[in-house]
Coordinates of C-alpha atoms in Angstrom, one line a residue:
M22 CA 0.0 0.0 0.0
T23 CA 2.9 2.4 0.8
S24 CA 4.7 1.7 -2.4
S25 CA 1.5 2.2 -4.5
T26 CA 0.8 5.5 -2.7
Q27 CA 4.4 6.6 -3.4
S28 CA 4.3 5.7 -7.0
A29 CA 0.9 7.5 -7.4
N30 CA 2.5 10.6 -5.9
I31 CA 5.5 10.3 -8.2
S32 CA 3.2 9.9 -11.2
L33 CA 1.1 12.9 -10.2
E34 CA 4.3 15.0 -9.9
S35 CA 5.5 13.8 -13.3
Y36 CA 2.1 14.5 -14.8
G37 CA 2.2 18.0 -13.4
R38 CA 5.7 18.7 -14.9
D39 CA 4.9 17.2 -18.3
N40 CA 1.7 19.2 -18.7
T41 CA 3.0 22.6 -17.5
A42 CA 4.2 23.7 -20.9
R43 CA 1.0 22.4 -22.6
T44 CA -1.2 24.2 -20.1
R45 CA 0.6 27.5 -20.9
R46 CA 0.2 27.0 -24.6
D47 CA -3.4 25.8 -24.7
A48 CA -5.1 28.0 -22.0
P49 CA -4.8 31.7 -21.0
A50 CA -3.3 32.3 -17.6
A51 CA -6.4 33.9 -16.3
S52 CA -8.5 30.7 -16.8
N53 CA -5.8 28.2 -15.7
P54 CA -3.3 30.0 -13.5
D55 CA -1.5 26.8 -12.4
N56 CA -1.5 23.1 -12.9
V57 CA -3.3 22.1 -9.7
L58 CA -6.6 21.5 -11.5
L59 CA -5.0 19.1 -13.9
V60 CA -3.2 17.2 -11.1
S61 CA -6.6 17.1 -9.2
Q62 CA -8.3 15.5 -12.2
A63 CA -5.5 12.9 -12.5
A64 CA -5.8 12.1 -8.8
D65 CA -9.6 12.0 -8.9
S66 CA -9.4 9.3 -11.6
T67 CA -7.7 6.9 -9.1
V68 CA -10.1 7.3 -6.1
P69 CA -12.1 4.2 -5.2
D70 CA -15.5 5.9 -5.0
G71 CA -16.2 3.7 -1.9
G72 CA -14.1 1.1 -0.1
Y73 CA -12.9 2.4 3.3
G74 CA -14.4 5.7 2.2
W75 CA -17.8 4.5 3.5
A76 CA -16.3 4.0 7.0
V77 CA -14.9 7.5 6.8
L78 CA -18.3 8.8 5.8
F79 CA -19.9 7.2 8.8
G80 CA -17.4 8.7 11.1
C81 CA -17.8 12.1 9.5
S82 CA -21.6 11.8 9.7
V83 CA -21.5 11.1 13.5
L84 CA -19.3 14.2 14.0
T85 CA -21.8 16.4 12.0
F86 CA -24.6 14.8 14.0
W87 CA -23.2 16.5 17.1
F88 CA -21.6 19.7 16.0
V89 CA -24.2 20.7 13.4
G90 CA -27.1 19.2 15.3
T91 CA -26.1 21.1 18.5
T92 CA -25.7 24.4 16.6
Y93 CA -29.1 24.1 14.9
S94 CA -30.7 23.3 18.2
W95 CA -29.4 26.4 20.0
G96 CA -32.8 28.1 19.6
I97 CA -34.3 25.5 22.0
I98 CA -31.8 26.2 24.8
Q99 CA -31.8 29.9 24.0
A100 CA -35.6 30.1 24.6
A101 CA -35.1 28.3 28.0
L102 CA -32.3 30.8 29.0
I103 CA -34.5 33.7 28.0
S104 CA -37.3 32.4 30.2
Q105 CA -34.8 32.4 33.1
K106 CA -34.1 36.1 32.3
L107 CA -30.4 35.4 31.7
S108 CA -30.2 37.9 28.8
S109 CA -32.0 39.2 25.7
P110 CA -32.6 37.2 22.5
S111 CA -30.1 39.2 20.5
T112 CA -27.3 38.6 23.1
L113 CA -28.0 34.9 23.5
S114 CA -28.2 34.5 19.7
F115 CA -24.8 36.2 19.7
V116 CA -23.5 33.3 21.9
G117 CA -24.8 30.7 19.4
S118 CA -23.4 32.7 16.5
L119 CA -20.0 32.9 18.1
T120 CA -19.8 29.1 18.1
T121 CA -20.3 29.0 14.3
A122 CA -18.2 32.1 13.7
C123 CA -15.2 30.1 15.0
I124 CA -15.6 27.9 11.9
S125 CA -14.6 30.9 9.8
A126 CA -12.2 32.6 12.1
L127 CA -10.1 29.4 12.5
A128 CA -10.6 27.9 9.0
L129 CA -7.1 28.6 7.7
I130 CA -5.5 27.6 10.9
N131 CA -7.5 24.4 11.0
A132 CA -6.5 23.5 7.4
R133 CA -2.9 23.7 8.6
V134 CA -3.7 21.7 11.7
I135 CA -5.0 18.9 9.5
R136 CA -1.8 18.9 7.5
L137 CA 0.3 18.7 10.7
L138 CA -1.8 16.3 12.8
G139 CA -3.8 14.4 10.2
A140 CA -7.5 14.1 9.9
R141 CA -8.0 11.5 12.6
N142 CA -6.1 13.4 15.4
T143 CA -7.7 16.7 14.3
A144 CA -11.2 15.0 14.6
L145 CA -10.3 13.6 18.1
L146 CA -9.1 17.0 19.2
G147 CA -12.3 18.6 17.9
V148 CA -14.6 16.2 19.7
C149 CA -12.8 16.8 23.0
F150 CA -13.1 20.6 22.7
L151 CA -16.8 20.3 21.7
A152 CA -17.6 18.1 24.6
L153 CA -15.6 20.1 27.1
G154 CA -17.4 23.3 26.0
E155 CA -20.7 21.7 26.5
I156 CA -19.9 20.3 30.0
L157 CA -18.4 23.6 31.1
S158 CA -21.5 25.4 29.8
G159 CA -23.5 23.4 32.3
F160 CA -21.8 25.5 35.0
S161 CA -22.3 28.8 33.1
T162 CA -26.1 29.1 32.7
R163 CA -26.3 31.9 35.3
N164 CA -23.5 34.0 33.8
I165 CA -23.7 35.3 30.3
G166 CA -20.0 36.2 30.2
A167 CA -18.9 32.7 31.1
L168 CA -21.4 31.3 28.5
F169 CA -19.7 33.3 25.8
V170 CA -16.4 31.6 26.7
T171 CA -17.7 28.0 27.2
A172 CA -20.6 27.7 24.6
G173 CA -19.2 30.4 22.3
I174 CA -15.4 29.9 22.1
I175 CA -14.5 26.5 23.5
M176 CA -17.4 24.8 21.7
G177 CA -16.6 26.9 18.7
V178 CA -13.0 25.6 18.5
G179 CA -14.3 22.1 18.6
T180 CA -16.9 22.8 16.0
S181 CA -14.4 24.4 13.7
L182 CA -12.0 21.5 13.9
C183 CA -14.7 19.0 13.1
F184 CA -16.1 21.1 10.3
M185 CA -12.9 21.3 8.4
V186 CA -12.2 17.5 8.8
V187 CA -15.6 16.5 7.4
S188 CA -15.4 19.1 4.6
V189 CA -12.0 18.0 3.1
T190 CA -11.6 14.3 3.9
P191 CA -14.5 12.7 1.8
A192 CA -13.0 14.2 -1.4
Q193 CA -10.1 11.8 -1.1
Y194 CA -12.4 8.7 -1.4
F195 CA -15.1 9.9 -3.8
N196 CA -15.1 11.4 -7.3
K197 CA -18.2 10.5 -9.3
K198 CA -20.2 10.1 -6.1
R199 CA -18.6 13.1 -4.3
G200 CA -21.8 15.1 -4.2
L201 CA -23.7 12.2 -2.7
A202 CA -20.9 11.6 -0.2
N203 CA -20.9 15.2 1.0
G204 CA -24.7 15.0 1.2
I205 CA -24.6 11.9 3.4
V206 CA -22.0 13.6 5.7
Y207 CA -24.0 16.7 6.2
A208 CA -27.3 14.8 6.4
G209 CA -26.0 13.5 9.7
G210 CA -26.1 17.1 11.0
G211 CA -29.7 17.4 9.9
L212 CA -30.6 14.2 11.6
G213 CA -28.7 15.3 14.7
G214 CA -30.6 18.6 14.8
T215 CA -33.9 16.6 14.6
I216 CA -33.1 14.3 17.4
I217 CA -31.2 16.7 19.6
S218 CA -33.9 19.4 19.5
L219 CA -36.6 17.0 20.5
V220 CA -34.6 15.4 23.3
M221 CA -33.2 18.7 24.4
N222 CA -36.6 20.2 25.0
S223 CA -37.7 17.2 27.0
V224 CA -34.5 17.1 29.1
I225 CA -34.7 20.9 29.8
E226 CA -38.2 20.4 31.1
K227 CA -37.0 17.7 33.5
V228 CA -33.6 18.8 34.7
G229 CA -33.1 22.3 33.4
P230 CA -30.5 23.9 31.0
A231 CA -27.4 23.3 33.2
W232 CA -27.7 19.5 33.2
T233 CA -28.9 19.5 29.6
F234 CA -25.5 20.9 28.6
R235 CA -23.6 18.4 30.7
I236 CA -25.6 15.4 29.4
L237 CA -25.0 16.7 25.9
G238 CA -21.3 16.9 26.5
L239 CA -21.0 13.4 27.9
A240 CA -23.0 11.9 25.0
T241 CA -20.8 13.8 22.5
L242 CA -17.7 12.4 24.1
G243 CA -18.9 8.9 24.3
T244 CA -20.0 8.6 20.7
G245 CA -17.8 11.2 19.0
L246 CA -14.4 9.7 19.9
P247 CA -15.0 6.3 18.4
A248 CA -16.4 8.0 15.3
A249 CA -13.3 10.3 15.0
W250 CA -11.0 7.2 15.2
L251 CA -12.6 5.9 11.9
I252 CA -11.5 9.0 10.0
K253 CA -8.2 9.0 8.1
E254 CA -6.8 10.4 4.9
R255 CA -6.4 8.2 1.9
S256 CA -3.0 10.0 1.3
P257 CA -1.5 12.6 3.6
I258 CA -2.0 16.3 2.7
R259 CA 1.5 17.6 2.3
S260 CA 0.9 21.0 0.7
A261 CA 2.8 23.7 2.5
T262 CA 0.6 26.5 1.1
F263 CA -1.3 28.4 3.8
V264 CA -3.2 30.8 1.5
E265 CA -3.2 30.7 -2.3
W266 CA -3.3 34.4 -3.1
R267 CA -3.4 33.6 -6.8
L268 CA -7.0 32.4 -6.4
F269 CA -8.1 36.0 -5.7
R270 CA -7.1 36.7 -9.3
D271 CA -9.7 34.2 -10.4
F272 CA -13.1 35.9 -11.1
K273 CA -15.0 32.7 -10.2
F274 CA -13.2 32.4 -6.8
I275 CA -13.9 36.1 -5.9
V276 CA -17.6 35.8 -6.7
L277 CA -18.0 32.5 -4.9
F278 CA -16.1 34.0 -1.9
I279 CA -18.5 36.9 -1.8
A280 CA -21.6 34.6 -2.4
G281 CA -20.6 32.4 0.6
A282 CA -20.0 35.4 2.8
V283 CA -23.5 36.8 2.0
A284 CA -25.3 33.5 2.1
T285 CA -24.2 32.8 5.7
F286 CA -26.1 35.8 7.1
P287 CA -29.6 34.3 6.9
L288 CA -28.7 30.6 7.5
F289 CA -29.2 30.5 11.3
V290 CA -32.1 33.0 11.5
P291 CA -34.9 30.5 11.2
P292 CA -33.6 27.8 13.6
F293 CA -32.6 30.4 16.2
F294 CA -35.9 32.3 16.1
L295 CA -38.5 29.6 15.3
P296 CA -39.0 28.8 19.1
L297 CA -39.7 32.5 19.9
Y298 CA -41.9 32.9 16.8
T299 CA -44.1 29.9 17.8
N300 CA -44.4 31.3 21.3
S301 CA -45.6 34.6 19.7
L302 CA -48.2 32.5 17.9
G303 CA -49.5 31.2 21.2
L304 CA -48.1 27.7 20.8
S305 CA -46.2 25.7 23.4
S306 CA -42.5 25.3 23.8
S307 CA -43.0 21.6 22.7
A308 CA -44.5 22.9 19.4
G309 CA -41.4 25.1 18.9
A310 CA -39.1 22.2 19.5
G311 CA -41.1 20.1 17.1
L312 CA -40.8 22.8 14.4
V313 CA -37.0 23.0 14.9
A314 CA -36.9 19.2 14.7
G315 CA -38.9 19.4 11.5
F316 CA -36.5 22.1 10.2
N317 CA -33.5 19.9 10.9
F318 CA -35.1 16.8 9.4
S319 CA -35.9 18.7 6.3
S320 CA -32.4 19.9 6.3
A321 CA -31.1 16.3 6.4
V322 CA -33.4 15.4 3.5
G323 CA -32.3 18.5 1.6
R324 CA -28.6 17.7 2.1
L325 CA -29.1 14.2 0.6
I326 CA -31.2 15.5 -2.3
C327 CA -28.7 18.3 -3.0
G328 CA -25.8 15.9 -2.7
F329 CA -27.4 13.7 -5.3
G330 CA -28.4 16.6 -7.4
A331 CA -24.8 17.9 -7.5
D332 CA -23.9 14.6 -9.1
V333 CA -26.8 14.7 -11.6
I334 CA -27.2 18.4 -12.6
G335 CA -23.9 19.8 -11.3
P336 CA -23.0 21.4 -8.0
L337 CA -23.2 25.0 -9.1
N338 CA -26.8 24.5 -10.5
T339 CA -27.7 22.8 -7.2
L340 CA -26.3 25.5 -5.1
F341 CA -28.1 28.2 -7.1
V342 CA -31.5 26.4 -6.7
S343 CA -31.1 25.8 -3.0
L344 CA -30.3 29.5 -2.3
L345 CA -33.2 30.7 -4.5
L346 CA -35.6 28.4 -2.6
S347 CA -34.2 29.7 0.7
A348 CA -34.8 33.3 -0.3
A349 CA -38.3 32.6 -1.6
S350 CA -39.4 30.8 1.5
M351 CA -38.3 33.7 3.8
L352 CA -39.6 36.5 1.6
V353 CA -42.9 34.9 0.6
I354 CA -44.0 32.1 3.0
W355 CA -42.6 33.0 6.4
P356 CA -44.2 36.5 6.6
V357 CA -47.7 35.1 6.0
S358 CA -47.2 32.2 8.4
N359 CA -49.8 33.3 11.0
S360 CA -50.9 29.7 11.8
L361 CA -49.3 26.3 12.1
G362 CA -50.0 25.1 8.6
P363 CA -48.1 27.8 6.6
L364 CA -45.3 27.7 9.2
V365 CA -44.9 23.9 8.7
A366 CA -44.6 24.5 4.9
F367 CA -42.0 27.2 5.5
V368 CA -40.0 24.9 7.8
I369 CA -40.0 22.1 5.2
I370 CA -38.9 24.3 2.3
N371 CA -36.4 26.5 4.1
G372 CA -34.9 23.6 6.0
A373 CA -34.3 21.6 2.9
A374 CA -32.8 24.6 1.1
N375 CA -30.7 25.6 4.1
G376 CA -29.1 22.2 4.3
G377 CA -28.3 22.2 0.6
F378 CA -25.9 25.1 1.0
F379 CA -23.6 23.1 3.4
A380 CA -23.9 19.9 1.5
T381 CA -23.1 21.5 -1.9
M382 CA -20.4 24.1 -1.1
P383 CA -17.5 21.6 -0.6
T384 CA -18.4 19.8 -3.9
V385 CA -18.5 23.2 -5.7
V386 CA -15.0 24.1 -4.4
G387 CA -13.5 20.7 -5.3
T388 CA -15.1 20.6 -8.7
V389 CA -14.3 24.2 -9.8
F390 CA -10.9 24.6 -8.2
G391 CA -9.6 21.1 -7.9
S392 CA -9.7 18.4 -5.2
A393 CA -5.9 18.8 -4.7
R394 CA -6.4 22.3 -3.2
V395 CA -9.8 21.7 -1.6
S396 CA -8.5 22.2 2.0
V397 CA -6.8 25.5 1.2
A398 CA -9.5 26.8 -1.1
M399 CA -12.3 25.7 1.3
G400 CA -10.4 27.3 4.2
M401 CA -10.1 30.6 2.4
I402 CA -13.8 30.6 1.4
V403 CA -15.0 29.6 4.9
T404 CA -13.0 32.4 6.4
G405 CA -15.2 34.8 4.5
W406 CA -18.2 33.4 6.3
A407 CA -17.1 35.0 9.6
G408 CA -19.3 38.0 9.4
G409 CA -22.5 36.1 8.6
Y410 CA -21.9 33.5 11.2
L411 CA -21.1 36.0 13.9
M412 CA -23.7 38.7 13.1
G413 CA -26.4 37.1 10.9
A414 CA -28.7 35.9 13.7
P415 CA -27.9 38.8 16.1
I416 CA -28.8 41.4 13.4
A417 CA -32.2 39.6 13.2
G418 CA -32.4 39.8 17.0
Y419 CA -31.7 43.5 17.0
L420 CA -34.3 44.1 14.3
L421 CA -36.8 42.1 16.4
E422 CA -36.1 44.2 19.4
A423 CA -36.2 47.5 17.5
Y424 CA -39.7 46.7 16.2
G425 CA -41.3 45.6 19.5
G426 CA -39.6 42.5 20.7
E427 CA -40.8 38.9 20.9
Q428 CA -43.7 39.9 23.2
S429 CA -45.1 42.3 20.5
T430 CA -47.2 41.3 17.4
L431 CA -46.1 39.0 14.7
M432 CA -45.4 42.1 12.5
A433 CA -42.3 42.7 14.7
Y434 CA -40.6 39.7 13.1
H435 CA -41.2 40.9 9.5
P436 CA -38.0 43.2 9.2
A437 CA -35.9 40.3 10.3
M438 CA -37.6 38.0 7.8
F439 CA -37.1 40.4 4.9
Y440 CA -33.5 41.0 5.9
A441 CA -32.7 37.3 5.9
G442 CA -34.6 36.6 2.7
S443 CA -32.9 39.5 0.9
M444 CA -29.4 38.3 1.8
A445 CA -30.3 34.8 0.5
L446 CA -31.6 36.3 -2.7
G447 CA -28.4 38.3 -3.2
A448 CA -26.3 35.2 -2.7
S449 CA -28.3 33.2 -5.2
G450 CA -27.8 36.0 -7.8
L451 CA -24.0 35.8 -7.2
V452 CA -24.0 32.0 -7.7
G453 CA -26.0 32.5 -10.8
L454 CA -23.4 35.0 -12.1
I455 CA -20.7 32.4 -11.7
R456 CA -22.8 29.8 -13.4
L457 CA -23.4 32.0 -16.5
Y458 CA -19.8 33.1 -16.5
I459 CA -18.5 29.6 -16.8
D460 CA -21.2 28.4 -19.3
R461 CA -24.2 30.4 -20.6
R462 CA -26.1 27.2 -21.6
V463 CA -28.7 27.1 -18.9
L464 CA -29.4 23.3 -19.1
E465 CA -25.7 22.3 -19.1
K466 CA -24.5 20.2 -16.1
L467 CA -22.2 22.4 -14.1

């Protein structure tokens, strides 16, 4: 196995040297600035599209079950902490946003950590940080400052490490099924959000938020560590590049970078504020938890569908459709959801579209810019998500407070809805721009 890996690496290096002159002759520098894409295509032709990759997918799915599921269930525990008068919705949503913002803030560092420690050790480290943050949060439910550190920063470090591992590792095992593979991985997060949100609400009612955090941390540790042990690279990532600045000379990369940055602003607005919105409708906390669970289940289904769709109609087409559906649901359906029926329809559509973004983005990056640089390119793109992760939901919270707060009428939520929907619409327009820039044939797989 070692000799075959070495010979493959030698052949890839030779392939790159032999094709450098041809690349410069046959393509303009702006469209093919280096040989990484050609080397990626050669490497992709040798991947097994399965094998041990299925074990890796299982391990990655368990990790997303916990770090994505917990993030998308934050609205449940946020509502409980608001009822205890710990702080305002905007401040508590800031705590949940800080967790996800760490994904962006640490993306480039985590890409380097994977190269230094390997995917398995990075995953083990991420699970430990995630569980530690949850357990310590159990001792911080009476102090908002401490909660920023435990639930915001420590859990955020664990989340960011796990996110980068599951985003870059499956590409080494899957080529033709890469979209489906990423869909399966991120569907684990939707399933996690479904189960965790339902269980969390029940546990909060019985033992309170503090012990809910502790139980969550112990469960994460007990199941996450064995799952992380299953994860390993097919071949080590040896690239010494920290940031590929040349990518910022590529129009496609620049627009995709901006599109991702804009798209992250609305992503966590629905799951963070659905429990409060259902309370404003006069429904119980159990109904709110059920809607969040439905949102996460729809997200799981959407991730699978979008993963499959990326293989059938192309990742860029799939990403465009998912963002467009997300925008339409927030601009058209959510504002008129004055009863349970329309709200359920919104939850199903927006949840599925929301999940499609995460399931499709790694496939887009690997397809457009090459699997050989997916860790660096993905790290650079995810860094641009920091503003949306950190301020997306809090901006919605500030808008809600400015127009009357959660105790006011349903109209108080409308500015937040229109803000989130407009951001999603803008992101879909940018992805559509990339799509047409690459190929103006609308029905072409891309």
